[in-house]
Short mmCIF file of C-alpha atoms in Angstrom, two decimals:
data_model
loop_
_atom_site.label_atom_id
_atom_site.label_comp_id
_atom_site.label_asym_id
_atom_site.label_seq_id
_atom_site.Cartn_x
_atom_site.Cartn_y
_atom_site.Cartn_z
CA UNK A 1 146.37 50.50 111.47
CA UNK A 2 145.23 52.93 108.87
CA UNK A 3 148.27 54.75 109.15
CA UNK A 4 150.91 51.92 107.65
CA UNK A 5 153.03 53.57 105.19
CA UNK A 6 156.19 51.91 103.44
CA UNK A 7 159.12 54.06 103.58
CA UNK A 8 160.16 53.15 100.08
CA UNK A 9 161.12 50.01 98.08
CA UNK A 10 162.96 47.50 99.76
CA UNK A 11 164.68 45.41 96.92
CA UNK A 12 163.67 44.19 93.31
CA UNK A 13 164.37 40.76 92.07
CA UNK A 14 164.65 40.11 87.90
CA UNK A 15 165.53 37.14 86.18
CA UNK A 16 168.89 35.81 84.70
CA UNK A 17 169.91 33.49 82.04
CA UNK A 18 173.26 34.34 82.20
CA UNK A 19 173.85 34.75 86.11
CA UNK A 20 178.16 34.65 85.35
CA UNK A 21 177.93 37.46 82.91
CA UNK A 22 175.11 39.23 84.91
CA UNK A 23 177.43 38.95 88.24
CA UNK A 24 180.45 40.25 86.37
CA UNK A 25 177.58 43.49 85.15
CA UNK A 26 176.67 44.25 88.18
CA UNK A 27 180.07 44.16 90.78
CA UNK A 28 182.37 45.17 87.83
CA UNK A 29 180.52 47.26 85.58
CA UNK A 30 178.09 48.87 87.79
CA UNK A 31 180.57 48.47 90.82
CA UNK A 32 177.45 46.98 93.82
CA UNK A 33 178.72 44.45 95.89
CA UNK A 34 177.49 40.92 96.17
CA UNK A 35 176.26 40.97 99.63
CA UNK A 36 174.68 37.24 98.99
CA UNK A 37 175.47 34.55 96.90
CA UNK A 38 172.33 32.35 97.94
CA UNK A 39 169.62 30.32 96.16
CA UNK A 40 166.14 30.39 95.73
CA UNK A 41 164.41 29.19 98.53
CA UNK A 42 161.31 27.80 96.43
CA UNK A 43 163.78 26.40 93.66
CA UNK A 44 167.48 25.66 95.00
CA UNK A 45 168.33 24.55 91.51
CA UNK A 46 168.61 28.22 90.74
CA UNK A 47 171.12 30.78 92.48
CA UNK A 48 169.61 34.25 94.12
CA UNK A 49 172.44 36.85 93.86
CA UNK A 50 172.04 40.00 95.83
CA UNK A 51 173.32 43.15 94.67
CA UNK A 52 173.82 46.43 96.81
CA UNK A 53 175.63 48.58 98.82
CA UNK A 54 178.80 47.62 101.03
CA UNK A 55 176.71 46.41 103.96
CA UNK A 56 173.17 45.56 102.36
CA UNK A 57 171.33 47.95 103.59
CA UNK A 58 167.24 48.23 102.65
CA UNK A 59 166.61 50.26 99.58
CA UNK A 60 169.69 49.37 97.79
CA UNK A 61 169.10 45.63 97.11
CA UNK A 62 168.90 44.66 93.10
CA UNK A 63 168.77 40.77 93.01
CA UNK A 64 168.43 37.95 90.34
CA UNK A 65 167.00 34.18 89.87
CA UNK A 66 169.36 32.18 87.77
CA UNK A 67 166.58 30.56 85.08
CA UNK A 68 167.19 29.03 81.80
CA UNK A 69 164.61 30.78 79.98
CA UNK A 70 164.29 33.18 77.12
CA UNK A 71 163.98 36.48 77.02
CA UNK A 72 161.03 38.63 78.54
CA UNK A 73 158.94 39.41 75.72
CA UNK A 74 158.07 42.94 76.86
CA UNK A 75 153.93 44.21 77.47
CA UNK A 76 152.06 45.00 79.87
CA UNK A 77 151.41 43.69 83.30
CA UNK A 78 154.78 44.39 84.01
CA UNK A 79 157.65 45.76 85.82
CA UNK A 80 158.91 47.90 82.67
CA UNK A 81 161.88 50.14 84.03
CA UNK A 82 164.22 50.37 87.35
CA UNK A 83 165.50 53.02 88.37
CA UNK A 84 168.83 53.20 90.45
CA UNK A 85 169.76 56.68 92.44
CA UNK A 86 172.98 58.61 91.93
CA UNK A 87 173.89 61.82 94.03
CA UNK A 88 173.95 64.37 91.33
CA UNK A 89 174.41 65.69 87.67
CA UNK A 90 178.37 65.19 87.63
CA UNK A 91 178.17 61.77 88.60
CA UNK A 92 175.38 61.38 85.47
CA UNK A 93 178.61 62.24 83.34
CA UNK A 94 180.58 60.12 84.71
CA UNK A 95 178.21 57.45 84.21
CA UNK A 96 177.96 58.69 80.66
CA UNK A 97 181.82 58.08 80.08
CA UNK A 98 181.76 54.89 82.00
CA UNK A 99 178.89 53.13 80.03
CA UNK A 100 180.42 54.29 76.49
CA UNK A 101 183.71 52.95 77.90
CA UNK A 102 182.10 49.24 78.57
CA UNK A 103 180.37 49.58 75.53
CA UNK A 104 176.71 49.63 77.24
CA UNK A 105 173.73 49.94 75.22
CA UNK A 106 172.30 53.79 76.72
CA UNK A 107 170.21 56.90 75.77
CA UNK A 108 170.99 60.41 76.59
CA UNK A 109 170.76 62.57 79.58
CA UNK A 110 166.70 64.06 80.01
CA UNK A 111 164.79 64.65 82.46
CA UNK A 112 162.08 62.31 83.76
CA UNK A 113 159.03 63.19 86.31
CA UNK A 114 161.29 66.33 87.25
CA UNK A 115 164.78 64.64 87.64
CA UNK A 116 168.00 64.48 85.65
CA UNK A 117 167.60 60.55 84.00
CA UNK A 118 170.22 58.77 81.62
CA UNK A 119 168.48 55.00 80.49
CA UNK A 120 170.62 52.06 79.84
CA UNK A 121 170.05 48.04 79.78
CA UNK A 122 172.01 45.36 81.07
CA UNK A 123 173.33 42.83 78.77
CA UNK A 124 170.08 40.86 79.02
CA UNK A 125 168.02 44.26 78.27
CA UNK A 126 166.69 44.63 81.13
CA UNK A 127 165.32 48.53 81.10
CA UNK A 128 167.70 50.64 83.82
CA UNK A 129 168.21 53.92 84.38
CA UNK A 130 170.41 56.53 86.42
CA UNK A 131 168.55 59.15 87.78
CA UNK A 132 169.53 61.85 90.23
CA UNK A 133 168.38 62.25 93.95
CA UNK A 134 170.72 64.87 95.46
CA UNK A 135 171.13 62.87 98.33
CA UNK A 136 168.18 61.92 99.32
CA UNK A 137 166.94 58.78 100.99
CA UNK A 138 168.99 56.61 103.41
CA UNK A 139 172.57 57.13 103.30
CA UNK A 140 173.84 54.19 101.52
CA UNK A 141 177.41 52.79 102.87
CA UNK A 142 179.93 52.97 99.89
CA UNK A 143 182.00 49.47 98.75
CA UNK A 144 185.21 50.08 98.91
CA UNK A 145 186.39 47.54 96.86
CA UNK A 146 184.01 48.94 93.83
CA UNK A 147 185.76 50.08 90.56
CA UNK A 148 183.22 52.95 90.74
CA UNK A 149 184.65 55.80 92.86
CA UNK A 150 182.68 56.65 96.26
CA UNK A 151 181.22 59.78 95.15
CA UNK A 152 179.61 58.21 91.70
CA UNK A 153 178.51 54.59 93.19
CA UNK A 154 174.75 53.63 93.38
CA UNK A 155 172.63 54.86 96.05
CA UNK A 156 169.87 52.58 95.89
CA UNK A 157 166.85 51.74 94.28
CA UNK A 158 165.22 54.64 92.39
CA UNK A 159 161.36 55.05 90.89
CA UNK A 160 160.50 51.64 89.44
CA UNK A 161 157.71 52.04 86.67
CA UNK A 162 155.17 49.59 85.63
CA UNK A 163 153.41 49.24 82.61
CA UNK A 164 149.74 48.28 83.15
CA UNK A 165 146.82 48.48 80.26
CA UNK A 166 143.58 50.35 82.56
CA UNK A 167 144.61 52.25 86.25
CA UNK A 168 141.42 51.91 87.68
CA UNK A 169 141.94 48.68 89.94
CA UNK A 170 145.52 49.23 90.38
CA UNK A 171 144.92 52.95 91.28
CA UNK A 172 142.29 51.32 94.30
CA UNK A 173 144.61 48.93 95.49
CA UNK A 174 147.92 51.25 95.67
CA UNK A 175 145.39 54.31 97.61
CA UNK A 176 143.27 52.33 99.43
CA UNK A 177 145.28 49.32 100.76
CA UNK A 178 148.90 50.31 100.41
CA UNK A 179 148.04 53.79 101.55
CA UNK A 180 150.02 55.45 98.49
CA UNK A 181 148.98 58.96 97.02
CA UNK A 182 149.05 60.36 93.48
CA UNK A 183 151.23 62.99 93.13
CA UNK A 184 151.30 64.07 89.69
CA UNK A 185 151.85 62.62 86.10
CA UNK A 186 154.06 63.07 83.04
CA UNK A 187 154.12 61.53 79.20
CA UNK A 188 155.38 58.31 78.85
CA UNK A 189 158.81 58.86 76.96
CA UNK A 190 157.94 55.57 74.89
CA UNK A 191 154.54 56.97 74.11
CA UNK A 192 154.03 60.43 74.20
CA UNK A 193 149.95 59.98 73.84
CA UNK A 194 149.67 57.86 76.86
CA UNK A 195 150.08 59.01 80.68
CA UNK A 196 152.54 57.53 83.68
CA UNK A 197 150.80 58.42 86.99
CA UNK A 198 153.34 58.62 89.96
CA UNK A 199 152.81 57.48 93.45
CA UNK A 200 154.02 58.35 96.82
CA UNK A 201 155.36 56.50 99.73
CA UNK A 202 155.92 57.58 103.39
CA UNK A 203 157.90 61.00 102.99
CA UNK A 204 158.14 60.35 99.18
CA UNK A 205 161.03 61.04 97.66
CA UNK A 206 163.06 59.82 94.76
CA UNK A 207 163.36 56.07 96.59
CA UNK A 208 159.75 55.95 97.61
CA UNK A 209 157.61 56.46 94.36
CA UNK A 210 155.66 53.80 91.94
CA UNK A 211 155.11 55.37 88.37
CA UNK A 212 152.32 53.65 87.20
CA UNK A 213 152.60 53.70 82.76
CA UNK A 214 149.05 52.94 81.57
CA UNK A 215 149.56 51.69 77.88
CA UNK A 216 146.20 49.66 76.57
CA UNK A 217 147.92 49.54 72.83
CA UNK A 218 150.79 46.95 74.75
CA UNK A 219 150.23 42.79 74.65
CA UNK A 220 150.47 41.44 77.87
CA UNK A 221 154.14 40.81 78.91
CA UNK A 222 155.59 37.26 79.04
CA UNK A 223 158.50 36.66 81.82
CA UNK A 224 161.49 35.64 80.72
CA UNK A 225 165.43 36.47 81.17
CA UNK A 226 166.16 40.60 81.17
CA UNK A 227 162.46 40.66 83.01
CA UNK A 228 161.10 41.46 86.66
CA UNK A 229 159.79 38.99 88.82
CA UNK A 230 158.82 40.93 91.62
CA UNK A 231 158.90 44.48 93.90
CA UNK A 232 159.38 44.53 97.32
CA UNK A 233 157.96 47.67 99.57
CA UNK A 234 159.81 48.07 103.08
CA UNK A 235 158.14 48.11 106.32
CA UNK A 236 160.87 48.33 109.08
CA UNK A 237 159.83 46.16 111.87
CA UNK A 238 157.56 43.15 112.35
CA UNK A 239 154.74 44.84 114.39
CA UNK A 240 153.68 46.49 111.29
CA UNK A 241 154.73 43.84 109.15
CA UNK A 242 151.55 41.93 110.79
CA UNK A 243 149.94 45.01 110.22
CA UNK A 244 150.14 44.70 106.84
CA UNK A 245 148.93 41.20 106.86
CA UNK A 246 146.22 41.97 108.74
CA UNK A 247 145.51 44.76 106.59
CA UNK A 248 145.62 42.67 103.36
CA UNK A 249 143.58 40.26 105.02
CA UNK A 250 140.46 42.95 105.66
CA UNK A 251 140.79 43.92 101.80
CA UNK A 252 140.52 40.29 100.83
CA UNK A 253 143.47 40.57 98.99
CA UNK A 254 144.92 36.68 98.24
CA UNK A 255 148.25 36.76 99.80
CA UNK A 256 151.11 34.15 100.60
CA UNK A 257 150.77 34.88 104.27
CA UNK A 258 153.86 35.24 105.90
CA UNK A 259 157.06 33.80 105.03
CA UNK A 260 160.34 34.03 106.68
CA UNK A 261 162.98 34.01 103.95
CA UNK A 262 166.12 34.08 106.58
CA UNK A 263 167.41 37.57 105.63
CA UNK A 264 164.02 39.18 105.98
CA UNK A 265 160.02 38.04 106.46
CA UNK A 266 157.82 38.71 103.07
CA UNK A 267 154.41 38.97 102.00
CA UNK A 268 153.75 38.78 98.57
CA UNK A 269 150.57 39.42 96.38
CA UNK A 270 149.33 40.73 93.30
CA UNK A 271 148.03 43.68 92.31
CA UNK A 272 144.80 43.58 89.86
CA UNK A 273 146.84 43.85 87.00
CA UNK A 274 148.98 41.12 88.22
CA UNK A 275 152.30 42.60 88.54
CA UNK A 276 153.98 40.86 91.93
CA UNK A 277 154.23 42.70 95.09
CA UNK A 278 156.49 42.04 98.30
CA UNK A 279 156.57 43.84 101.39
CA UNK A 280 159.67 42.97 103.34
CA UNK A 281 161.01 43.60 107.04
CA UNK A 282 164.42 45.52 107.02
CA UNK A 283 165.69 43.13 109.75
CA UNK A 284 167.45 40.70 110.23
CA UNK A 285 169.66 41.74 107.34
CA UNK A 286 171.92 40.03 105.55
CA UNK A 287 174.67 39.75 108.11
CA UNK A 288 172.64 37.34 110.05
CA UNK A 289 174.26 34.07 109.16
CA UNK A 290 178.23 35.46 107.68
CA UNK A 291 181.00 37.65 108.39
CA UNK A 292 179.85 41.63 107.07
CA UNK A 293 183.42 41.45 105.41
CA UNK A 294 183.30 38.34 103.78
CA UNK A 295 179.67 38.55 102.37
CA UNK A 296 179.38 37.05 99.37
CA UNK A 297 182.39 35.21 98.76
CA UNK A 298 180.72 31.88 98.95
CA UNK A 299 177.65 30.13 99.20
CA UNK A 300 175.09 31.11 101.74
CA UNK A 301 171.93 28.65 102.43
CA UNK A 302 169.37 29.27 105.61
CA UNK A 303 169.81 27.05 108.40
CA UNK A 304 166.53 24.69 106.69
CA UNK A 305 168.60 23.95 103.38
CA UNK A 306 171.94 23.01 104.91
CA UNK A 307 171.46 19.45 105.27
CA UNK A 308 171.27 18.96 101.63
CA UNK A 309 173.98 21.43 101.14
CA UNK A 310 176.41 18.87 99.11
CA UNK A 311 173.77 18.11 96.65
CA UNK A 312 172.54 21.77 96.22
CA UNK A 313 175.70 22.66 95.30
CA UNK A 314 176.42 20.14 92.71
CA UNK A 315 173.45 21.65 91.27
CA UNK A 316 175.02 24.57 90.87
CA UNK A 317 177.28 26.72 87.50
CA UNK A 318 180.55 27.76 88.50
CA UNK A 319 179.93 31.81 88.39
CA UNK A 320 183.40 33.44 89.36
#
């Protein structure tokens, strides 16, 4: 199928140090939900917290490994900014009052690629920003137990930029494999002199484009806490999830092959300049194994893991 296109991102996954103080960031300060309080299924010493909308829905998913490791040392090869959609300029402002409020490191209002942006970092500096989409993409379901009012809560995942030091590779794989187009480019903000080219998904849109910073005078990135460890592209059902394998497959492009991680099924591979790339099934969802109004209260583990379930916990920090 030539015609596979991802409808936009499906979730993004960082890395914690801190996973108590980063859980009490991202329900209390940014007001998400914790739709899943899992672990990692390749290292169950480590928690995977899922961040997002009232009911989970694709597009909206921010979620974190709990590793003790320092901090990202930041470069290139790199996820270097997410962005996270709001509906419109007045809710910018009341983001503006509500960061200053919980004393959160942020920039100014500006405009980015075209769209209203205000930049901020979680306590672990990982590089976020606000930026406004006037309602587009899916409608996200508010949480009505946030502290952020309905109106002003998070949409969803936004543009995500990577930093990467020569396009020409990258720019094959993202047009000729993942069937992405270039739609225009801007300065980067942190560099005037160099370019960020941005890329298109599916109907495009504010929750379907890759910015793409190309910065050769940047050291390659080392991971580390406040970092990215991977993106994840949507495709909504599994015939053209084994599209996509098949498709990677003709390119030659190493890949995990498929993996069912419970919640969704995932490929993952890297780009040439090595940043990590998912693409992820919207189904099951995450209300597969627990109650939709209890998600996230306790400890979640696919069916495989349960047997060891007493000693996985006992592995784990107490986070609430």
């Amino acid at each position: 199928m030539s015609d596979l296109q991802f409808p936009g991102f499906h979730h993004l996954t960082a890395v914690s140090a801190n996973i108590r103080e980063n859980k009490r960031f991202y329900t209390q300060d940014l007001g998400m939900r914790l739709i899943k309080r899992s672990v990692n299924q390749d290292d169950v010493s480590a928690y995977h917290l899922f961040y997002a909308d009232a009911v989970g829905t694709p597009g909206t998913d921010v979620t974190f490994f709990d590793w003790p490791v320092d901090r990202e040392r930041r470069g290139n090869h790199s996820v270097t900014r997410t962005a996270l959609r709001v509906r419109d300029e007045a809710s910018l402002g009341y983001w503006q009052a509500r960061l200053d409020d919980l004393k959160v490191t942020r920039g100014e209002v500006g405009e980015r690629a075209g769209r209203a942006t205000l930049d901020f970092e979680d306590p672990e500096g990982q590089r976020l920003s606000l930026v406004v989409d006037g309602g587009a993409g899916d409608e996200p379901t508010p949480w009505a137990a946030s502290p952020v009012p309905a109106e002003h809560q998070i949409r969803g995942l936004g543009p995500i930029t990577m930093t990467v030091p020569s396009l020409r590779n990258t720019d094959l794989v993202l047009q000729k494999v993942m069937n992405m187009r270039p739609v225009r480019e801007y300065a980067d903000p942190e560099s005037p002199a160099h370019t960020v080219h941005v890329y298109e998904m599916g109907a495009g849109g504010p929750q379907a484009e890759l910015h793409v910073a190309v910065r050769p005078d940047l050291p390659p990135a080392q991971s580390g806490a406040g970092g990215v460890h991977h993106v994840a592209f949507r495709t909504p059902d599994d015939e053209q999830y084994h599209a996509w394998n098949d498709r990677l497959n003709r390119f030659g492009l190493r890949s995990s092959g498929e993996v069912d991680r419970y919640y969704f099924r995932s490929l993952y591979f890297r780009e040439p300049n090595g940043v990590l790339f998912e693409i992820a099934t919207d189904g099951p969802g995450f209300g597969v194994d627990e109650d939709m109004a209890t998600l996230g209260d306790k400890v979640i583990l696919p069916p495989r893991f349960e047997p060891r379930r007493a000693q996985i916990l006992a592995g784990l920090k107490p986070i609430d």
